Coordinates of C-alpha atoms and ligand atoms in Angstrom, one line a residue:
M58 CA 127.7 96.8 84.0
R59 CA 124.2 97.2 81.3
R60 CA 123.8 100.5 84.7
T61 CA 127.3 101.8 84.7
A62 CA 127.2 102.3 80.4
F63 CA 123.1 103.4 80.0
F64 CA 125.1 105.9 82.8
V65 CA 127.7 106.5 80.6
F66 CA 125.8 107.3 77.2
L67 CA 123.5 110.0 79.4
V68 CA 126.4 112.1 80.7
A69 CA 127.5 111.6 77.2
I70 CA 123.7 113.2 75.5
A71 CA 123.8 115.8 77.9
G72 CA 127.1 116.8 77.3
C73 CA 126.2 117.0 74.1
T74 CA 123.0 119.2 74.2
S75 CA 124.3 121.7 76.3
A76 CA 127.5 121.8 74.7
P77 CA 127.5 126.0 74.2
T78 CA 126.5 127.0 70.2
T79 CA 126.0 130.8 68.8
K80 CA 122.6 129.9 68.8
R81 CA 122.3 128.8 72.7
L82 CA 124.0 131.8 73.7
A83 CA 121.7 133.9 71.6
Q84 CA 119.1 132.5 72.9
D85 CA 120.8 132.8 77.0
A86 CA 121.6 136.2 75.8
A87 CA 117.8 137.3 74.9
G88 CA 116.1 135.5 77.9
A89 CA 118.7 138.2 80.3
M90 CA 117.1 141.2 78.2
G91 CA 113.6 139.4 79.0
G92 CA 112.9 137.1 76.9
A93 CA 113.0 136.1 73.4
D94 CA 109.4 136.1 73.2
R95 CA 109.6 139.9 74.4
L96 CA 112.6 140.7 71.5
Q97 CA 110.5 139.2 68.3
S98 CA 107.5 141.3 69.3
I99 CA 109.6 145.1 69.2
R100 CA 108.6 147.4 66.3
T101 CA 109.8 150.0 67.5
V102 CA 112.1 151.6 69.7
S103 CA 113.1 154.9 70.9
M104 CA 116.3 155.9 72.3
K105 CA 116.3 159.1 74.0
G106 CA 118.1 161.8 75.7
G107 CA 121.4 160.8 74.3
V108 CA 124.6 162.9 75.2
G109 CA 127.7 162.2 73.6
T110 CA 130.6 162.5 70.9
R111 CA 131.2 161.9 67.2
L112 CA 134.3 161.8 65.1
R113 CA 135.2 161.0 61.7
L114 CA 133.5 164.2 60.4
G115 CA 136.5 165.7 57.9
Q116 CA 137.0 169.6 59.6
T117 CA 140.2 169.8 60.2
V118 CA 142.1 172.8 59.3
H119 CA 144.8 170.8 57.4
A120 CA 144.3 167.2 55.5
T121 CA 146.5 165.9 58.2
D122 CA 145.3 167.7 61.4
M123 CA 144.4 164.7 64.3
E124 CA 140.3 165.5 64.7
T125 CA 138.7 166.9 67.5
P126 CA 135.6 164.7 68.8
A127 CA 132.5 166.8 68.2
M128 CA 129.9 166.8 71.0
L129 CA 126.3 165.6 70.6
K130 CA 122.9 165.8 73.1
N131 CA 119.5 165.8 73.0
V132 CA 120.6 162.7 70.7
V133 CA 117.2 161.1 70.2
E134 CA 117.6 157.8 67.1
T135 CA 114.2 156.2 66.9
F136 CA 113.8 152.8 64.3
D137 CA 110.9 151.0 63.5
L138 CA 111.4 147.5 62.1
P139 CA 108.5 146.5 60.2
N140 CA 108.4 149.2 58.4
G141 CA 112.2 150.2 57.6
R142 CA 112.0 153.7 58.6
A143 CA 115.2 155.1 61.5
M144 CA 115.1 158.3 62.3
L145 CA 118.7 160.5 64.3
D146 CA 118.0 163.8 65.2
Y147 CA 120.5 165.4 67.6
E148 CA 122.4 169.1 68.5
L149 CA 125.6 169.0 67.3
Q150 CA 128.6 171.6 68.6
L151 CA 131.9 170.9 66.8
G152 CA 133.9 173.9 67.7
A153 CA 132.3 177.4 67.0
F154 CA 130.0 175.4 65.1
G155 CA 126.2 174.2 65.6
Q156 CA 123.3 172.8 64.5
H157 CA 119.6 170.4 65.4
R158 CA 119.4 168.1 62.5
R159 CA 117.5 165.6 62.6
E160 CA 117.5 163.0 59.3
I161 CA 114.3 160.9 58.7
L162 CA 114.7 158.1 56.0
T163 CA 110.6 157.5 56.0
K164 CA 108.3 155.5 53.4
K165 CA 105.3 156.7 51.1
N166 CA 103.2 153.8 49.8
G167 CA 106.1 151.5 51.0
K168 CA 108.4 153.1 49.1
P169 CA 111.8 155.5 50.8
V170 CA 112.2 158.5 50.6
G171 CA 114.4 160.8 52.8
L172 CA 114.2 164.0 54.5
E173 CA 116.4 166.7 55.9
D174 CA 115.2 168.6 58.5
V175 CA 117.7 171.2 60.2
A176 CA 116.6 174.3 62.0
G177 CA 116.2 177.7 60.6
R178 CA 116.2 176.1 57.3
P179 CA 113.5 174.8 54.7
L180 CA 112.4 170.9 55.2
A181 CA 114.4 169.2 52.4
V182 CA 113.6 166.1 50.5
M183 CA 115.9 163.6 48.8
S184 CA 116.0 159.7 48.6
P185 CA 117.9 157.9 51.3
D186 CA 121.6 158.1 49.8
G187 CA 121.1 161.6 49.1
L188 CA 120.3 161.9 53.4
F189 CA 124.2 163.1 55.0
S190 CA 124.4 162.6 58.8
W191 CA 126.7 164.1 61.6
G192 CA 124.7 161.7 64.3
T193 CA 126.4 158.4 65.5
Q194 CA 126.3 157.4 61.8
N195 CA 126.8 159.7 58.5
N196 CA 122.7 158.2 57.3
P197 CA 119.9 156.4 60.0
S198 CA 120.0 153.2 57.2
F199 CA 122.6 152.0 59.5
L200 CA 120.6 152.8 62.8
L201 CA 117.8 149.4 60.9
R202 CA 120.5 147.4 60.7
R203 CA 122.8 148.2 63.3
N204 CA 120.7 147.7 66.4
V205 CA 120.1 145.6 69.1
V206 CA 117.4 144.3 68.5
T207 CA 118.0 143.5 64.7
I208 CA 121.4 141.6 65.7
M209 CA 119.8 139.9 68.1
K210 CA 117.1 138.9 66.1
A211 CA 119.4 137.4 62.9
A212 CA 121.5 135.7 66.5
L213 CA 118.4 133.9 67.0
A214 CA 117.7 132.6 63.6
S215 CA 121.1 131.9 62.3
G216 CA 123.5 132.2 64.9
S217 CA 125.6 128.9 63.9
D218 CA 126.1 126.0 65.6
A219 CA 129.4 125.8 66.4
A220 CA 131.2 126.2 69.6
P221 CA 132.2 129.5 70.9
E222 CA 135.1 131.1 71.5
D223 CA 136.9 132.9 73.5
R224 CA 137.8 136.5 72.3
Q225 CA 139.1 139.5 73.8
L226 CA 137.7 143.0 73.5
D227 CA 139.1 145.5 75.1
G228 CA 140.7 143.8 78.4
K229 CA 137.5 140.9 78.6
T230 CA 136.9 137.4 77.6
Y231 CA 134.4 136.9 76.4
K232 CA 132.6 134.7 73.9
Y233 CA 132.9 134.9 70.7
G234 CA 130.3 133.2 67.4
K235 CA 129.0 134.3 64.0
T236 CA 125.9 134.9 62.5
T237 CA 124.7 136.4 59.3
L238 CA 122.5 139.0 58.5
G239 CA 120.8 139.5 55.5
D240 CA 124.5 139.2 53.6
D241 CA 126.4 140.4 56.5
S242 CA 129.0 138.2 58.5
V243 CA 128.8 139.7 62.0
G244 CA 131.1 138.3 65.1
L245 CA 128.9 138.9 68.4
Y246 CA 130.7 138.9 72.3
F247 CA 128.4 137.1 74.9
D248 CA 129.2 138.3 77.9
P249 CA 130.2 134.8 80.1
E250 CA 128.4 136.3 83.3
S251 CA 125.7 138.6 82.3
K252 CA 124.8 136.1 79.0
L253 CA 124.0 140.0 77.9
L254 CA 125.1 140.8 74.0
A255 CA 128.6 143.1 74.2
G256 CA 128.9 143.8 71.9
Y257 CA 129.5 142.6 67.9
E258 CA 131.7 143.4 64.8
T259 CA 130.9 143.5 61.0
L260 CA 132.3 145.7 57.3
D261 CA 130.2 148.9 57.6
T262 CA 130.4 150.6 54.4
E263 CA 130.2 153.8 55.4
S264 CA 129.3 157.3 52.4
M265 CA 133.3 158.7 53.4
L266 CA 135.3 156.2 54.3
G267 CA 134.2 153.3 52.9
D268 CA 134.5 149.7 53.3
V269 CA 135.2 148.9 57.0
P270 CA 135.9 146.7 59.7
A271 CA 133.3 148.0 62.3
Q272 CA 132.8 147.7 66.0
Y273 CA 129.9 147.9 68.1
I274 CA 129.9 148.0 72.0
L275 CA 127.0 147.8 73.8
G276 CA 126.7 149.1 77.7
D277 CA 124.0 149.9 80.0
Y278 CA 121.6 147.3 79.9
R279 CA 118.3 149.1 81.2
E280 CA 115.2 147.5 81.8
A281 CA 112.5 149.6 79.2
G282 CA 109.0 148.3 77.5
G283 CA 109.5 144.6 79.0
I284 CA 113.2 144.3 78.1
K285 CA 116.5 145.0 78.6
L286 CA 118.4 147.4 75.9
P287 CA 122.1 149.5 76.1
H288 CA 121.9 152.2 76.5
K289 CA 125.6 152.9 76.3
I290 CA 126.4 152.9 72.8
T291 CA 130.6 152.8 70.8
I292 CA 131.0 152.7 67.9
R293 CA 135.0 152.2 66.4
K294 CA 135.4 152.3 62.4
G295 CA 138.5 151.2 60.6
N296 CA 139.8 150.0 64.4
Q297 CA 139.5 154.1 65.7
P298 CA 136.8 156.0 67.5
Y299 CA 133.7 156.6 65.6
A300 CA 130.8 157.7 67.7
E301 CA 129.6 157.5 71.6
V302 CA 126.4 158.2 73.0
E303 CA 125.0 157.6 76.5
F304 CA 120.9 157.8 76.5
S305 CA 118.9 158.2 79.7
S306 CA 115.6 156.2 78.4
A307 CA 114.2 154.8 76.3
A308 CA 110.8 153.5 74.4
V309 CA 109.4 150.8 72.8
N310 CA 107.1 150.1 70.8
D311 CA 105.5 153.5 71.4
A312 CA 102.9 154.8 69.1
A313 CA 104.4 158.6 69.9
S314 CA 107.6 156.7 67.8
D315 CA 105.3 156.6 64.8
A316 CA 104.3 160.8 64.1
V317 CA 108.2 161.6 63.5
F318 CA 107.7 159.1 60.3
T319 CA 105.3 161.5 59.1
I320 CA 105.2 163.7 55.5
P321 CA 104.4 166.8 55.9
D322 CA 101.5 167.6 53.3
A323 CA 103.7 170.4 51.6
A324 CA 106.4 168.2 51.3
S325 CA 104.3 165.7 49.5
A326 CA 104.8 166.3 45.9
E327 CA 109.0 167.2 46.7
V328 CA 108.4 163.9 47.7
D329 CA 106.5 162.2 45.1
K330 CA 109.7 163.4 42.8
A331 CA 112.5 162.0 44.7
I332 CA 110.7 158.5 44.9
E333 CA 110.2 159.1 41.2
A334 CA 113.9 160.2 40.4
G335 CA 115.2 157.5 42.0
S336 CA 118.9 159.2 43.0
Y337 CA 117.6 162.5 44.1
S338 CA 118.5 166.0 46.0
P339 CA 116.9 169.3 45.2
I340 CA 119.1 171.2 42.8
A341 CA 118.2 174.5 40.3
L342 CA 120.8 175.3 38.1
M343 CA 120.9 179.3 37.4
K344 CA 122.7 181.7 34.8
I345 CA 124.8 183.9 36.4
G346 CA 127.0 185.4 33.9
E347 CA 128.4 184.2 29.7
G348 CA 128.8 179.7 30.3
V349 CA 128.7 180.6 33.9
Y350 CA 126.3 178.5 36.1
F351 CA 125.1 178.7 39.5
A352 CA 123.5 175.1 41.0
R353 CA 121.7 175.8 43.9
A354 CA 121.3 172.9 46.3
Y355 CA 119.7 172.9 49.8
S356 CA 122.8 172.6 51.5
H357 CA 125.7 172.4 49.6
N358 CA 125.9 174.9 46.3
S359 CA 128.6 174.2 43.0
M360 CA 129.3 177.0 40.2
I361 CA 129.4 175.4 36.3
V362 CA 131.5 176.4 33.9
E363 CA 130.7 175.9 30.3
F364 CA 133.2 175.4 27.5
P365 CA 132.7 175.1 24.1
T366 CA 132.8 170.9 24.3
W367 CA 133.0 169.8 28.1
L368 CA 131.8 171.6 31.6
T369 CA 133.2 172.2 34.8
V370 CA 132.0 171.6 37.9
V371 CA 133.3 173.7 40.7
E372 CA 132.8 171.9 44.3
A373 CA 131.4 168.2 44.3
A374 CA 129.2 168.2 47.5
Y375 CA 127.3 166.7 50.5
T376 CA 125.8 163.5 48.7
N377 CA 126.6 161.2 45.9
A378 CA 122.9 161.4 45.2
Q379 CA 123.2 165.6 45.1
S380 CA 126.1 164.2 42.3
A381 CA 123.6 162.0 40.1
T382 CA 120.8 165.2 40.4
L383 CA 123.2 167.6 38.8
V384 CA 124.6 165.5 36.5
R385 CA 121.0 164.6 35.2
A386 CA 120.1 168.6 35.1
L387 CA 123.7 168.9 32.7
T388 CA 123.4 166.8 30.9
D389 CA 119.1 168.1 30.0
Q390 CA 120.7 171.9 29.7
F391 CA 124.2 170.6 27.7
P392 CA 123.3 167.8 25.9
G393 CA 126.4 166.1 24.4
K394 CA 128.7 168.2 26.8
P395 CA 130.4 166.2 29.4
I396 CA 131.7 166.9 32.8
R397 CA 135.5 167.1 32.1
Y398 CA 136.7 168.1 35.8
A399 CA 135.0 168.6 38.8
V400 CA 137.3 170.7 40.9
V401 CA 137.8 170.8 45.2
T402 CA 138.0 174.1 46.7
H403 CA 139.0 172.2 50.3
H404 CA 139.1 168.6 51.8
H405 CA 135.5 168.7 54.2
F406 CA 133.5 165.9 54.3
D407 CA 130.9 168.0 53.4
H408 CA 132.2 169.2 50.9
I409 CA 133.4 166.4 49.2
G410 CA 130.9 163.9 49.1
G411 CA 129.5 164.3 45.8
V412 CA 133.2 163.5 44.2
R413 CA 132.4 159.8 44.2
G414 CA 129.5 160.1 42.3
L415 CA 131.0 163.2 39.4
A416 CA 134.2 160.7 39.3
A417 CA 131.5 158.2 38.8
A418 CA 130.5 160.2 35.4
A419 CA 133.4 160.3 34.3
A420 CA 134.8 163.7 35.2
T421 CA 138.3 163.7 36.1
I422 CA 138.8 165.3 39.7
L423 CA 141.3 168.3 40.4
V424 CA 142.6 168.0 43.5
E425 CA 145.4 170.5 45.5
K426 CA 148.4 168.8 46.7
G427 CA 147.2 170.3 50.7
H428 CA 144.0 168.2 50.0
E429 CA 145.2 165.1 48.3
P430 CA 146.3 163.4 51.8
V431 CA 141.6 162.9 52.8
L432 CA 140.8 162.9 49.1
R433 CA 143.3 160.4 48.2
A434 CA 141.8 157.7 50.9
V435 CA 138.1 158.6 49.9
F436 CA 138.1 158.5 46.1
E437 CA 140.2 154.6 46.5
A438 CA 138.1 153.4 49.6
P439 CA 136.2 151.0 48.3
H440 CA 132.0 150.6 48.3
T441 CA 131.4 146.9 48.8
K442 CA 128.1 147.0 50.6
P443 CA 126.7 148.1 49.0
P444 CA 128.9 148.9 45.8
D445 CA 128.8 152.6 45.1
P446 CA 128.4 154.9 41.6
L447 CA 132.0 154.7 41.4
Q448 CA 132.5 151.1 42.6
I449 CA 130.3 150.1 39.9
A450 CA 131.0 152.6 37.3
R451 CA 134.8 151.2 37.9
Q452 CA 134.1 147.6 36.9
N453 CA 132.8 149.3 34.6
H454 CA 136.0 150.7 33.7
K455 CA 134.7 153.9 33.2
A456 CA 135.0 155.9 36.0
G457 CA 136.9 159.8 36.3
M458 CA 140.2 159.5 37.9
L459 CA 142.1 162.0 40.6
E460 CA 144.4 164.8 39.0
I461 CA 146.9 166.7 41.8
F462 CA 147.4 170.4 40.9
E463 CA 149.9 172.4 42.9
G464 CA 149.9 175.9 43.0
K465 CA 147.6 178.4 40.8
K466 CA 145.8 175.9 38.4
V467 CA 144.2 177.0 34.4
L468 CA 141.4 175.4 32.6
T469 CA 141.6 176.3 29.7
D470 CA 140.4 176.3 25.9
G471 CA 140.7 179.1 24.5
T472 CA 137.1 180.7 24.5
Q473 CA 136.6 180.7 28.5
T474 CA 139.3 179.9 31.4
L475 CA 138.9 179.2 34.7
E476 CA 141.0 180.2 37.3
L477 CA 142.3 178.0 40.5
Y478 CA 144.0 179.8 43.4
P479 CA 145.3 177.6 46.4
I480 CA 144.8 180.7 49.1
T481 CA 146.9 180.2 52.2
G482 CA 146.5 181.2 55.7
N483 CA 143.2 180.9 56.4
P484 CA 141.7 180.3 59.8
H485 CA 139.1 177.7 57.9
V486 CA 141.0 175.5 55.7
D487 CA 144.1 175.7 54.7
P488 CA 145.3 175.2 51.3
K489 CA 141.4 176.7 50.4
V490 CA 140.9 177.0 46.6
V491 CA 139.2 179.8 45.2
A492 CA 137.6 179.1 42.0
Y493 CA 137.9 182.5 39.2
V494 CA 135.9 182.9 35.8
P495 CA 137.6 186.2 34.5
S496 CA 134.8 186.3 31.5
A497 CA 132.2 186.9 34.0
R498 CA 134.2 187.8 37.0
A499 CA 132.7 185.9 39.1
L500 CA 134.7 184.5 42.0
F501 CA 133.2 180.4 44.3
Q502 CA 134.0 180.0 47.1
S503 CA 132.7 178.5 50.2
D504 CA 132.4 178.4 53.6
L505 CA 134.5 181.3 54.2
F506 CA 132.0 183.8 53.3
I507 CA 128.4 183.6 52.4
P508 CA 127.5 185.6 49.9
G509 CA 123.4 186.7 49.2
V510 CA 122.2 186.5 52.2
G511 CA 123.5 190.5 54.0
A512 CA 126.0 187.5 56.4
P513 CA 129.1 189.4 58.6
A514 CA 131.8 188.6 58.1
G515 CA 134.1 187.0 60.2
P516 CA 138.1 186.0 60.3
D517 CA 137.5 183.7 57.2
A518 CA 136.1 186.4 55.2
V519 CA 138.0 189.1 56.1
H520 CA 141.3 186.9 55.4
L521 CA 139.7 185.8 51.6
L522 CA 139.2 189.8 51.2
E523 CA 142.9 190.2 51.5
S524 CA 143.4 187.7 49.5
I525 CA 141.4 188.1 46.5
R526 CA 143.1 191.3 47.0
A527 CA 146.9 190.3 47.2
L528 CA 145.6 188.3 43.8
K529 CA 144.6 191.3 42.0
L530 CA 141.3 189.5 40.8
R531 CA 138.6 191.5 39.5
V532 CA 135.8 189.9 41.3
D533 CA 132.3 191.7 40.0
T534 CA 130.1 188.3 41.7
N535 CA 130.5 186.4 44.8
V536 CA 129.7 183.2 44.2
G537 CA 128.5 180.8 47.2
G538 CA 129.2 177.5 48.1
H539 CA 126.6 178.2 50.7
G540 CA 123.7 181.1 50.3
G541 CA 123.5 181.9 46.9
V542 CA 125.1 185.1 44.5
G543 CA 125.7 188.9 45.2
P544 CA 127.6 191.5 44.7
F545 CA 131.3 191.8 45.8
A546 CA 130.7 195.4 47.3
E547 CA 128.6 192.9 49.6
L548 CA 131.7 191.5 51.2
E549 CA 133.7 194.7 50.9
K550 CA 130.9 196.1 52.6
A551 CA 130.8 193.0 55.9
V552 CA 134.3 193.0 55.8
A553 CA 134.5 196.7 56.6
A554 CA 131.6 196.6 59.3
A555 CA 133.8 193.5 61.3
T556 CA 137.1 195.2 61.0
K557 CA 135.6 199.2 61.7
K558 CA 135.4 198.2 65.8
Ligands
ZN1461 ZN1 134.9 174.0 55.2

């Protein structure tokens, strides 16, 4: 009798200790990868030779068009956990547009700074929030927080003791439990057969999409440097495909990985400036006519129109860091004149990444009706982890609003005038707003023609010139969202050369 009771007691204890918990599943997963000690010893990982796709680039012709995926190749992703550094290196091809880009989140004296290295351009230096990426994420900081090593370490440290549940992912049943990573709650899918972590999900605050439920699906675990790492990573945001990449190899704790984070000597002074400034992206103001200024950035420029008591920015480009830098430059140069309006020329993400930053500075965002579907989504999305400048301005009731217009729109206060014309039928984007300042006979457009650099004219530029002539605008100066400032004759000559054949 006593012996039976003791046996029952033993069975109960055994059943208790072996009852699966999320933490236990994480321990098993670490074991399947090569052991928890090996996992804990990982400092750097460099995934190499990646091929894949990226969506959500915001580059459609019409704001309501379905997106086609961009192709990624030669993808190298490196993260350095103890030093908080990460890099995305890839070649992107979207239709005829191709770029080899590297976005690097690195540190100088322990302080984070961003480097953007695009083939054929000088290296650009900015604060980490100024980094803009078309890789598998839109900022390398995601790579630091959303890689398998970081998630597994979090699961080992703080996986819950609750019993996991069965949950389906893509038609397969997994053991699902939760862990925390900083402020983030992360759901974990463990494969009951291989024991490996098959995926995880959490909330990402994405610079363009805002707060989105994000899923990371891991596949093709292969051994590299004494640990099994997933070589295939599929990312979904807002329940839609975002990025997918299959790597051919990986290097763990490889000293050679450090080199990618080295700050070139020539960039050192600019790095100090970026760290000192806080939110920073290089920008310089140049006068091009009475009350008209060119805001030259390293990639995506804007035009400033000065009115007697306020300013208008044409094109809120690229990033919130660029908007923050522009706001500081304008406050210095035009004390007491607020930015009343920021004009959107088209809905492409690289040309509206600064919209939220300028709305945070209380500017009204002027949007043509054709661009509204994209702009409203970008403008209204909550951004909470961490809050972006517009999220904070909204909490303080100081944020600017969207104002939708249709057809020609004129801003004037009697002495200065800015005319906005949506032109239709352009192959690049439809509609496309061009901005004309009659007092300076200056016309700003982006992406259709690159002024000031002797660029050839493609079909976009041919259509631009036809549109300017149809509108009967007297233009002396072309102001470029890319490139620089050039005489109108430059466009006429380039179009003549392009259409002669
Ligand atoms: Zn564009």
